[in-house]
Amino acid sequence: MKKIFASIIAIALFAACSKDFLELSPVDEQTETSFYQTPAQALQALVSVYSQLNIGDYDNIHLVSEIASDDCFGAGGTSDLVWKQWDRFQEASNMNLGLWQRGYTGIYRANVLLSKIDGVNWGTDSTLKATYTAEARFLRAYFYFDLVRVFGNIPLTTKPLTVSEYNMPQATPADVYKQIAEDLQYAANNLPATAYQGISPNNYGRVTKWAAQSLLGRVYLYYTGYYNQPDLAGVVTKTQMISYLENVINASGYGLVDSFPRLWQASGKSFVGEDNKETVWSIKFTYKGLGNWDQHNGNRMQVDIGIRSQVIGPYYKGWGAGTVTPKLWNAYDATDTRRGASIISIADENLTAYSVGDQAQYTGYFWKKYMPLNDGNADSKGGNFQIDNYFDDIIIRYSDVLLMAAELNLDVDLSKAQNYYNQVRDRAFLNTTSRKTLTGDANGKKLIMEERRLEFALEGLRYWDLLRQGISVAKAAIDNSNSDNQFDVNFRTETQGLFKIPEQEINLSSGVYKQNAGWAN
């Protein structure tokens, strides 16, 4: 952690993000004493926090969590190790370092802005300060949520640290979740209640009141499930959480797109487009780095999951990570439109030109969501296919809000829960005859969790949904044995689902940080 904080003190590290409001020039040759004077400078500092959302390579948290789940294997090439290590819960000295550094760099930048925001000359605009503060606190909460789910025992700070404070002890998860809840509540209460239809396209990608309320729901369900607690760290009760989610449902202007396949670029001309009415919040990407490896504007996860080393059919090339398990493909009903929209089946799509080559853990199934496409590929736009893929990473969809509200209403208002659940399932099957009846008990919860798996396959939610149901549930789902031992996976319950803290950070703390159970230092 010392290395992270020490290396990012300079304001010159503030970099531009991408698309619309995020396309601001970097801050060059500024000092901390001369900066943070005007609202424009405050916005540049806020953009520097947003820019950390784009950081992610082979260790992108979206991809890593899918590989750790039961829906994907590690895969990649036969000589690739790192994805297989996540898949098999194996050790490497500095695995997860990118996840750690991404999160704490974002938190540091948010803390700097929040510590300076009172010194900005806001003039007569009384709302801008509250809005920027709310956005920074949302982003800090988002980064902390990623870190605490992955590592469990992490340092917690809400201010820039001095050198003497670098080696602060790890906080309890309850304290971290309390801070996350307070930050998201602040964001929910202070961001304007602008409905989707009134949001300027120039502001797509900026967090909103609805994103804050929705993310709070995700945090609430994970914390109360994984830690078996009655509320969110004493900050948000179940009744309050239902109210937040139902406010999104009733007042946000978001809704379901009419056809599930149209949500994804692979639907071609039928694609409804990014920033559609179902996208409550997404991380924005662009190809405009145009091959510049110093830029971080492209969605690196796309090249990771691309079909390995070949252009085939409508799909462009990549490294073949995260091959989809047959178990996920078979979990879908054949008439469920989500199956073919979420997963590429080499056989079902008659991709006869496909060659396995050095693809490891080949299953016949690849991601369709986020798969780079040949039409409009990054190379054809003057970029580099390794770094300039540009599909946005959708973090929260409206269907997630519906299913979270259904889950929380199971033992509160079963008719509401059924209605929310029906909306998602009706869209998936394009009829009302494929519905299932919820009950206000464990069986109802099981149906909702099954629906979440099918609805959000390959969207980075499955691993966390398993863990919040219990370690035994996660192990039963993730463990895999096969006559071909390259597919063997053993979820190690002693880790409690937590990942290894990078050894570099343990060593830099001079023994202050303690490694998570089940992992060697």
Tab-separated table of N, CA and C in Angstrom, residues 395-446:
chain	number	residue	atom	x	y	z
A	395	ILE	N	-22.537	-2.140	-15.585
A	395	ILE	CA	-22.399	-2.508	-14.175
A	395	ILE	C	-23.748	-2.812	-13.542
A	396	ILE	N	-24.753	-1.997	-13.841
A	396	ILE	CA	-26.080	-2.200	-13.246
A	396	ILE	C	-27.135	-2.071	-14.340
A	397	ARG	N	-27.928	-3.115	-14.503
A	397	ARG	CA	-29.076	-3.061	-15.405
A	397	ARG	C	-30.369	-2.984	-14.600
A	398	TYR	N	-31.391	-2.451	-15.236
A	398	TYR	CA	-32.689	-2.315	-14.574
A	398	TYR	C	-33.250	-3.669	-14.150
A	399	SER	N	-32.979	-4.714	-14.921
A	399	SER	CA	-33.476	-6.034	-14.531
A	399	SER	C	-32.881	-6.480	-13.201
A	400	ASP	N	-31.668	-6.031	-12.885
A	400	ASP	CA	-31.064	-6.331	-11.594
A	400	ASP	C	-31.847	-5.648	-10.474
A	401	VAL	N	-32.261	-4.424	-10.720
A	401	VAL	CA	-33.079	-3.710	-9.730
A	401	VAL	C	-34.373	-4.491	-9.466
A	402	LEU	N	-35.003	-4.974	-10.528
A	402	LEU	CA	-36.241	-5.733	-10.366
A	402	LEU	C	-36.023	-7.005	-9.545
A	403	LEU	N	-34.959	-7.742	-9.852
A	403	LEU	CA	-34.740	-9.001	-9.143
A	403	LEU	C	-34.260	-8.780	-7.706
A	404	MET	N	-33.514	-7.709	-7.457
A	404	MET	CA	-33.155	-7.385	-6.072
A	404	MET	C	-34.403	-7.027	-5.276
A	405	ALA	N	-35.281	-6.226	-5.870
A	405	ALA	CA	-36.516	-5.855	-5.187
A	405	ALA	C	-37.408	-7.075	-4.974
A	406	ALA	N	-37.444	-7.984	-5.941
A	406	ALA	CA	-38.222	-9.215	-5.782
A	406	ALA	C	-37.683	-10.037	-4.616
A	407	GLU	N	-36.379	-10.158	-4.530
A	407	GLU	CA	-35.763	-10.943	-3.463
A	407	GLU	C	-36.083	-10.376	-2.080
A	408	LEU	N	-35.976	-9.060	-1.948
A	408	LEU	CA	-36.231	-8.432	-0.655
A	408	LEU	C	-37.704	-8.443	-0.280
A	409	ASN	N	-38.577	-8.529	-1.272
A	409	ASN	CA	-40.021	-8.510	-1.019
A	409	ASN	C	-40.627	-9.892	-0.802
A	410	LEU	N	-39.813	-10.939	-0.914
A	410	LEU	CA	-40.370	-12.292	-0.798
A	410	LEU	C	-41.182	-12.485	0.474
A	411	ASP	N	-40.671	-12.019	1.592
A	411	ASP	CA	-41.381	-12.190	2.867
A	411	ASP	C	-42.025	-10.907	3.357
A	412	VAL	N	-42.140	-9.931	2.437
A	412	VAL	CA	-42.747	-8.639	2.794
A	412	VAL	C	-44.013	-8.405	1.986
A	413	ASP	N	-43.892	-8.522	0.664
A	413	ASP	CA	-45.033	-8.333	-0.233
A	413	ASP	C	-44.839	-9.292	-1.412
A	414	LEU	N	-45.363	-10.487	-1.282
A	414	LEU	CA	-45.121	-11.542	-2.260
A	414	LEU	C	-45.672	-11.183	-3.633
A	415	SER	N	-46.784	-10.455	-3.676
A	415	SER	CA	-47.348	-10.085	-4.977
A	415	SER	C	-46.418	-9.137	-5.733
A	416	LYS	N	-45.787	-8.223	-5.010
A	416	LYS	CA	-44.802	-7.345	-5.648
A	416	LYS	C	-43.620	-8.160	-6.153
A	417	ALA	N	-43.137	-9.049	-5.304
A	417	ALA	CA	-42.005	-9.881	-5.695
A	417	ALA	C	-42.329	-10.657	-6.963
A	418	GLN	N	-43.515	-11.228	-7.030
A	418	GLN	CA	-43.918	-12.004	-8.204
A	418	GLN	C	-43.972	-11.123	-9.448
A	419	ASN	N	-44.494	-9.922	-9.295
A	419	ASN	CA	-44.611	-8.999	-10.425
A	419	ASN	C	-43.233	-8.639	-10.977
A	420	TYR	N	-42.299	-8.309	-10.093
A	420	TYR	CA	-40.952	-7.946	-10.549
A	420	TYR	C	-40.271	-9.130	-11.228
A	421	TYR	N	-40.405	-10.283	-10.649
A	421	TYR	CA	-39.820	-11.502	-11.203
A	421	TYR	C	-40.433	-11.820	-12.571
A	422	ASN	N	-41.752	-11.697	-12.675
A	422	ASN	CA	-42.441	-11.988	-13.934
A	422	ASN	C	-41.936	-11.102	-15.073
A	423	GLN	N	-41.683	-9.835	-14.770
A	423	GLN	CA	-41.243	-8.916	-15.819
A	423	GLN	C	-39.947	-9.404	-16.475
A	424	VAL	N	-39.036	-9.877	-15.648
A	424	VAL	CA	-37.747	-10.354	-16.173
A	424	VAL	C	-37.935	-11.641	-16.965
A	425	ARG	N	-38.705	-12.554	-16.421
A	425	ARG	CA	-38.884	-13.858	-17.074
A	425	ARG	C	-39.734	-13.746	-18.338
A	426	ASP	N	-40.745	-12.896	-18.306
A	426	ASP	CA	-41.578	-12.711	-19.500
A	426	ASP	C	-40.743	-12.194	-20.666
A	427	ARG	N	-39.840	-11.261	-20.380
A	427	ARG	CA	-38.990	-10.710	-21.432
A	427	ARG	C	-38.059	-11.792	-21.998
A	428	ALA	N	-37.554	-12.656	-21.116
A	428	ALA	CA	-36.627	-13.705	-21.552
A	428	ALA	C	-37.287	-14.703	-22.503
A	429	PHE	N	-38.558	-15.041	-22.247
A	429	PHE	CA	-39.249	-16.062	-23.042
A	429	PHE	C	-40.219	-15.477	-24.062
A	430	LEU	N	-40.403	-14.152	-23.992
A	430	LEU	CA	-41.326	-13.472	-24.903
A	430	LEU	C	-42.733	-14.048	-24.819
A	431	ASN	N	-43.094	-14.464	-23.606
A	431	ASN	CA	-44.463	-14.919	-23.354
A	431	ASN	C	-44.729	-14.833	-21.851
A	432	THR	N	-45.961	-15.107	-21.461
A	432	THR	CA	-46.318	-15.118	-20.038
A	432	THR	C	-46.597	-16.530	-19.542
A	433	THR	N	-46.337	-17.507	-20.382
A	433	THR	CA	-46.663	-18.884	-20.014
A	433	THR	C	-45.474	-19.636	-19.412
A	434	SER	N	-44.321	-18.984	-19.364
A	434	SER	CA	-43.126	-19.630	-18.807
A	434	SER	C	-42.843	-19.173	-17.377
A	435	ARG	N	-43.804	-18.544	-16.772
A	435	ARG	CA	-43.617	-18.043	-15.422
A	435	ARG	C	-43.530	-19.180	-14.406
A	436	LYS	N	-42.872	-18.910	-13.303
A	436	LYS	CA	-42.843	-19.815	-12.162
A	436	LYS	C	-43.381	-19.075	-10.956
A	437	THR	N	-44.000	-19.809	-10.055
A	437	THR	CA	-44.650	-19.178	-8.907
A	437	THR	C	-43.689	-19.089	-7.732
A	438	LEU	N	-43.476	-17.869	-7.257
A	438	LEU	CA	-42.623	-17.645	-6.096
A	438	LEU	C	-43.359	-17.967	-4.814
A	439	THR	N	-42.618	-18.381	-3.819
A	439	THR	CA	-43.141	-18.537	-2.461
A	439	THR	C	-42.263	-17.726	-1.527
A	440	GLY	N	-42.812	-17.367	-0.400
A	440	GLY	CA	-42.090	-16.491	0.525
A	440	GLY	C	-41.123	-17.225	1.422
A	441	ASP	N	-40.445	-18.215	0.904
A	441	ASP	CA	-39.526	-19.020	1.718
A	441	ASP	C	-38.270	-19.324	0.910
A	442	ALA	N	-37.524	-20.322	1.341
A	442	ALA	CA	-36.261	-20.663	0.686
A	442	ALA	C	-36.457	-21.078	-0.769
A	443	ASN	N	-37.594	-21.685	-1.077
A	443	ASN	CA	-37.840	-22.094	-2.460
A	443	ASN	C	-38.001	-20.884	-3.379
A	444	GLY	N	-38.647	-19.851	-2.882
A	444	GLY	CA	-38.764	-18.620	-3.653
A	444	GLY	C	-37.414	-17.977	-3.879
A	445	LYS	N	-36.596	-17.955	-2.829
A	445	LYS	CA	-35.240	-17.412	-2.955
A	445	LYS	C	-34.432	-18.219	-3.985
A	446	LYS	N	-34.589	-19.523	-3.978
A	446	LYS	CA	-33.854	-20.372	-4.924
A	446	LYS	C	-34.245	-20.042	-6.365
